Short mmCIF file of the C-alpha atoms (twelve columns), coordinates in Angstrom:
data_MODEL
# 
_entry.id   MODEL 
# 
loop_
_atom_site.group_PDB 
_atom_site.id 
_atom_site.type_symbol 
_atom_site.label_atom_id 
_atom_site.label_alt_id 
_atom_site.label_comp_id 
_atom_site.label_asym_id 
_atom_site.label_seq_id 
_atom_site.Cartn_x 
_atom_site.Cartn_y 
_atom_site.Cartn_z 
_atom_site.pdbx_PDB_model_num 
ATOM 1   C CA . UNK A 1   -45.052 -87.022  24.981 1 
ATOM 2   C CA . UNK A 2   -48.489 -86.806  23.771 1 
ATOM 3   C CA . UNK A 3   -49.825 -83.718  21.732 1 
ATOM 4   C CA . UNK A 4   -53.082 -82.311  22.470 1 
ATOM 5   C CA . UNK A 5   -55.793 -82.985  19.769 1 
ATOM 6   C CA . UNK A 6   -56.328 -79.761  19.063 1 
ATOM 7   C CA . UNK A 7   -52.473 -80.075  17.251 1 
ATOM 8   C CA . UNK A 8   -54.289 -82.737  14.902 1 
ATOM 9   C CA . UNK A 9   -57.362 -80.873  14.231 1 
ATOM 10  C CA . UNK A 10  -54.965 -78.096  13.037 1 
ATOM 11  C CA . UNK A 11  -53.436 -80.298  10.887 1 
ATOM 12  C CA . UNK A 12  -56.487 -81.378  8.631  1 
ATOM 13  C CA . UNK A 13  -56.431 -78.965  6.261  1 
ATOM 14  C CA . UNK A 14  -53.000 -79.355  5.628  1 
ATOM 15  C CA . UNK A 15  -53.159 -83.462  4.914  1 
ATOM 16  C CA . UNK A 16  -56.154 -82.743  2.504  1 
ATOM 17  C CA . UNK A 17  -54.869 -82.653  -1.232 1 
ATOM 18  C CA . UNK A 18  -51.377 -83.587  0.388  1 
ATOM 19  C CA . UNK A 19  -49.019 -85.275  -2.139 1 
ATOM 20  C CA . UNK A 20  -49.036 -89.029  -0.498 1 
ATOM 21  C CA . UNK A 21  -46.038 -91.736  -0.318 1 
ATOM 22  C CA . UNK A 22  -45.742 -92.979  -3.701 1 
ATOM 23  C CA . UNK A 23  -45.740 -89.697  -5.226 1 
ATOM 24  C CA . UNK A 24  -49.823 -89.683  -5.732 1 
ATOM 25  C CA . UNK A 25  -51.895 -86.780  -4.773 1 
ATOM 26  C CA . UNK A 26  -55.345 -86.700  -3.243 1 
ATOM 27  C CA . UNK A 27  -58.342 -84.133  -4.515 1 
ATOM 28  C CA . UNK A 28  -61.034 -85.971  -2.924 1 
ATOM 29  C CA . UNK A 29  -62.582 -85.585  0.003  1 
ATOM 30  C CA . UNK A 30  -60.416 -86.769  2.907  1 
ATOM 31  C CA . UNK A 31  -61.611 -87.433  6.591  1 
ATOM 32  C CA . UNK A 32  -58.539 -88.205  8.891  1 
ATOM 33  C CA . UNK A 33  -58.555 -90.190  12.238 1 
ATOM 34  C CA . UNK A 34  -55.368 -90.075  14.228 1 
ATOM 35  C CA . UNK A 35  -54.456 -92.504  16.849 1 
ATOM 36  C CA . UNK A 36  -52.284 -92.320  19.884 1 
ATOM 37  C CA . UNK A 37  -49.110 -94.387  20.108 1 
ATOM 38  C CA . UNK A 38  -48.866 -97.728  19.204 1 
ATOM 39  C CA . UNK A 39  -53.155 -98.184  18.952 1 
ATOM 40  C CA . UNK A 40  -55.367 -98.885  16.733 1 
ATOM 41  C CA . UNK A 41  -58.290 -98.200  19.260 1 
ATOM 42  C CA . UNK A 42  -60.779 -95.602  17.738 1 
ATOM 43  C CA . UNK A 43  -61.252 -93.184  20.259 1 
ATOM 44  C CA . UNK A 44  -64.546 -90.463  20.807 1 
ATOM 45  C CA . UNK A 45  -63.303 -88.015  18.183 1 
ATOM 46  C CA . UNK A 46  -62.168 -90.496  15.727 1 
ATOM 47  C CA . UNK A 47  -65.338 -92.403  16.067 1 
ATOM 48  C CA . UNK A 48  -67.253 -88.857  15.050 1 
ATOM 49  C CA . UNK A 49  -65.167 -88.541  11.900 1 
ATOM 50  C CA . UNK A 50  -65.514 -92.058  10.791 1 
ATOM 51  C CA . UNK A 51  -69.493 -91.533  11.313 1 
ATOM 52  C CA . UNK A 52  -69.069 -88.723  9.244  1 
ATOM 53  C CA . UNK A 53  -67.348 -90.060  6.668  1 
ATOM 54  C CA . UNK A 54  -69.798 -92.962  6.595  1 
ATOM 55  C CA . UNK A 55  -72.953 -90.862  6.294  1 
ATOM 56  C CA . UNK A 56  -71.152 -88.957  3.313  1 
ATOM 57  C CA . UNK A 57  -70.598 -92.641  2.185  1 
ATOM 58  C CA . UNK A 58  -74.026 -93.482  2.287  1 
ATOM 59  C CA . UNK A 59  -75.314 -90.361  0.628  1 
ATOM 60  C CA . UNK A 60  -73.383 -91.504  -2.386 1 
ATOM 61  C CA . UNK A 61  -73.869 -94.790  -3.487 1 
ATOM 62  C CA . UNK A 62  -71.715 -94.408  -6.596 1 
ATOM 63  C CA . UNK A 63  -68.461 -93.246  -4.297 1 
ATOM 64  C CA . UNK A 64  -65.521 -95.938  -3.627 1 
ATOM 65  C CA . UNK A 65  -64.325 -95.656  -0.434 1 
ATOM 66  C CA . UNK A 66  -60.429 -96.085  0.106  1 
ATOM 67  C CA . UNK A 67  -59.038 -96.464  3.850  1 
ATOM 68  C CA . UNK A 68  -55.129 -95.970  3.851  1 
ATOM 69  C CA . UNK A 69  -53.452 -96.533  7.197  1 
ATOM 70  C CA . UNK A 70  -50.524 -94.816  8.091  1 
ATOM 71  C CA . UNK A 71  -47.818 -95.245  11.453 1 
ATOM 72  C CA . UNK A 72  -44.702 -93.336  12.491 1 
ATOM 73  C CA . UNK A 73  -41.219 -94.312  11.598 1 
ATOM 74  C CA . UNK A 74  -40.535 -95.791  15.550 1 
ATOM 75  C CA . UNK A 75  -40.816 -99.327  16.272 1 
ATOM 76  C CA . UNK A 76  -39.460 -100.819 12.898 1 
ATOM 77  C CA . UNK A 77  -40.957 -101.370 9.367  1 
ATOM 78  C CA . UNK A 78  -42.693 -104.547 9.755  1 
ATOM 79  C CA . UNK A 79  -44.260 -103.524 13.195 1 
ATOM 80  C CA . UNK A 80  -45.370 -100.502 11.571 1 
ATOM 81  C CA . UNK A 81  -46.828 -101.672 8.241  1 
ATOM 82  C CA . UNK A 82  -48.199 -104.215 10.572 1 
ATOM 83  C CA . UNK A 83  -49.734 -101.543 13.072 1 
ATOM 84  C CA . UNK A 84  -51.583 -99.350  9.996  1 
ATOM 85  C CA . UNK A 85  -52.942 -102.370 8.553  1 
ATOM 86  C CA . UNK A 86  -54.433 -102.260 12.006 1 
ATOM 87  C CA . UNK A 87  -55.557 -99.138  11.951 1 
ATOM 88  C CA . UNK A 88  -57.167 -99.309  8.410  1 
ATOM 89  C CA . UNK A 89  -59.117 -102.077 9.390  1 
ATOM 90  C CA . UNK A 90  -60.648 -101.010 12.248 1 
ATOM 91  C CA . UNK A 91  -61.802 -97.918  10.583 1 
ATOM 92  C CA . UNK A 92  -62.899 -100.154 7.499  1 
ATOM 93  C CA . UNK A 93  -65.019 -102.146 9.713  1 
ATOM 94  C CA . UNK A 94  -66.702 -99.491  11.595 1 
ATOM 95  C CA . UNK A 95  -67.256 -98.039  8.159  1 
ATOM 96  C CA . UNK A 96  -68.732 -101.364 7.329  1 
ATOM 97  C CA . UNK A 97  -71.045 -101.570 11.165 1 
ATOM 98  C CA . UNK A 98  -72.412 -98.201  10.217 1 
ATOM 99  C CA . UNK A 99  -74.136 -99.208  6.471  1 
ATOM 100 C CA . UNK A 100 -71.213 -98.447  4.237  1 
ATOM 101 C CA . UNK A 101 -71.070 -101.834 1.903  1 
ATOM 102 C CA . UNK A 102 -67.981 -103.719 1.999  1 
ATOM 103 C CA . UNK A 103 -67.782 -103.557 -2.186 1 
ATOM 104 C CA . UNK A 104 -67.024 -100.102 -2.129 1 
ATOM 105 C CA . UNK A 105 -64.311 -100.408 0.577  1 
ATOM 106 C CA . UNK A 106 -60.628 -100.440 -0.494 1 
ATOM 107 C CA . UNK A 107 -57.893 -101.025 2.486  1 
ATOM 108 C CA . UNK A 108 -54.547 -99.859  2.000  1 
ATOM 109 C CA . UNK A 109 -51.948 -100.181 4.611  1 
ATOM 110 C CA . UNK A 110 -48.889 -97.443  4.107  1 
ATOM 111 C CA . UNK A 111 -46.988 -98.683  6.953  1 
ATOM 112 C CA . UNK A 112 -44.697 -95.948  8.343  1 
ATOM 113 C CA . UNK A 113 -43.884 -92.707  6.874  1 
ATOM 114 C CA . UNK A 114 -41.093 -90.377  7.705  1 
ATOM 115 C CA . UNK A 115 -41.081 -87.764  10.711 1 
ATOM 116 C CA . UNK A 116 -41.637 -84.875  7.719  1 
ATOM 117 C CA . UNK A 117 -44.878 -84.271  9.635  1 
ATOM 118 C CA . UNK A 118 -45.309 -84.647  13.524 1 
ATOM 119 C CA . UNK A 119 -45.945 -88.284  14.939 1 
ATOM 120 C CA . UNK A 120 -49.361 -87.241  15.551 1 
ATOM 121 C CA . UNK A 121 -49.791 -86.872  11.935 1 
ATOM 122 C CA . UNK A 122 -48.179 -89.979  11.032 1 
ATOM 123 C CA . UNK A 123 -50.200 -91.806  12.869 1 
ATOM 124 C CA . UNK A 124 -53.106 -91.680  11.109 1 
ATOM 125 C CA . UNK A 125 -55.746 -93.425  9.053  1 
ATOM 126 C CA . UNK A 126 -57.369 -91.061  5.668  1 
ATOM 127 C CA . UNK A 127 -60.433 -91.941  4.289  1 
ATOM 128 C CA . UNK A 128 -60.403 -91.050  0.842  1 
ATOM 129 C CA . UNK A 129 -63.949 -90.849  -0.518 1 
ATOM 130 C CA . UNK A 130 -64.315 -90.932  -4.307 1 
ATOM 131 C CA . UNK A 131 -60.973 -92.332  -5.101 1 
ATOM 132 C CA . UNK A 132 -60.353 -95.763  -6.758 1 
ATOM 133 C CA . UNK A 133 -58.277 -98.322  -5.489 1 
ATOM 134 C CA . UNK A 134 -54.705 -97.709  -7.012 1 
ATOM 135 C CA . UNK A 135 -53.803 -100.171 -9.810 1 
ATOM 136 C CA . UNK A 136 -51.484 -103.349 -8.759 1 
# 
């Protein structure tokens, strides 16, 4: 059953300065896209936030970028880590189409996280501007 959007614009206030898996918290800016089921497709609204996260982006030169991409727990672990590396790339890239340089782009693929929030909200992608890659 899908959720309207209007669930997931509800939500974005809640995900930013969320504690994130790992146990690291975010006090950067944070623009979210959310995805449908098992997509990585950017769709109207999520194009509109990644614009606006890229024209942020630009305004700064001296902000890193970091795209984590996130899935629900259904489907299994691997397809999962292997769907939000999806998703984190295709926002990435359209970062990258709309000027944001591909130096100051960090992926990071979560893979799935548990149903604490809705699967809506799971299946997302934050764009974390300002925030350094984590160390390895």
């Amino acid at each position: 059953m899908r959720r309207p959007f209007l669930l997931g614009l509800l939500a974005l206030p809640l995900l930013a300065g969320c504690a994130m898996p790992g146990g690291e918290a975010s006090q950067e800016p944070v623009h979210v896209v959310f995805f449908t089921e098992d997509s990585a497709a950017l769709d109207e609204a999520a194009q509109a936030v990644v614009a606006d996260a890229a024209r942020k982006a630009q305004a700064d030169a001296s902000l890193p970028v970091r795209v984590m991409g996130f899935a629900d727990p259904d489907g299994g672990r691997a397809y999962n880590r292997a769907l939000s590396a999806a998703r984190a790339e295709h926002v990435a890239n359209s970062l990258r189409d709309q000027g944001v340089p591909a130096a100051r782009i960090s992926v990071a693929p979560r893979g799935p996280v548990p149903f604490e929030m809705m699967p809506l909200e799971s299946r997302r992608v934050e764009i974390v501007l300002g925030a350094p890659a984590p160390a390895r």
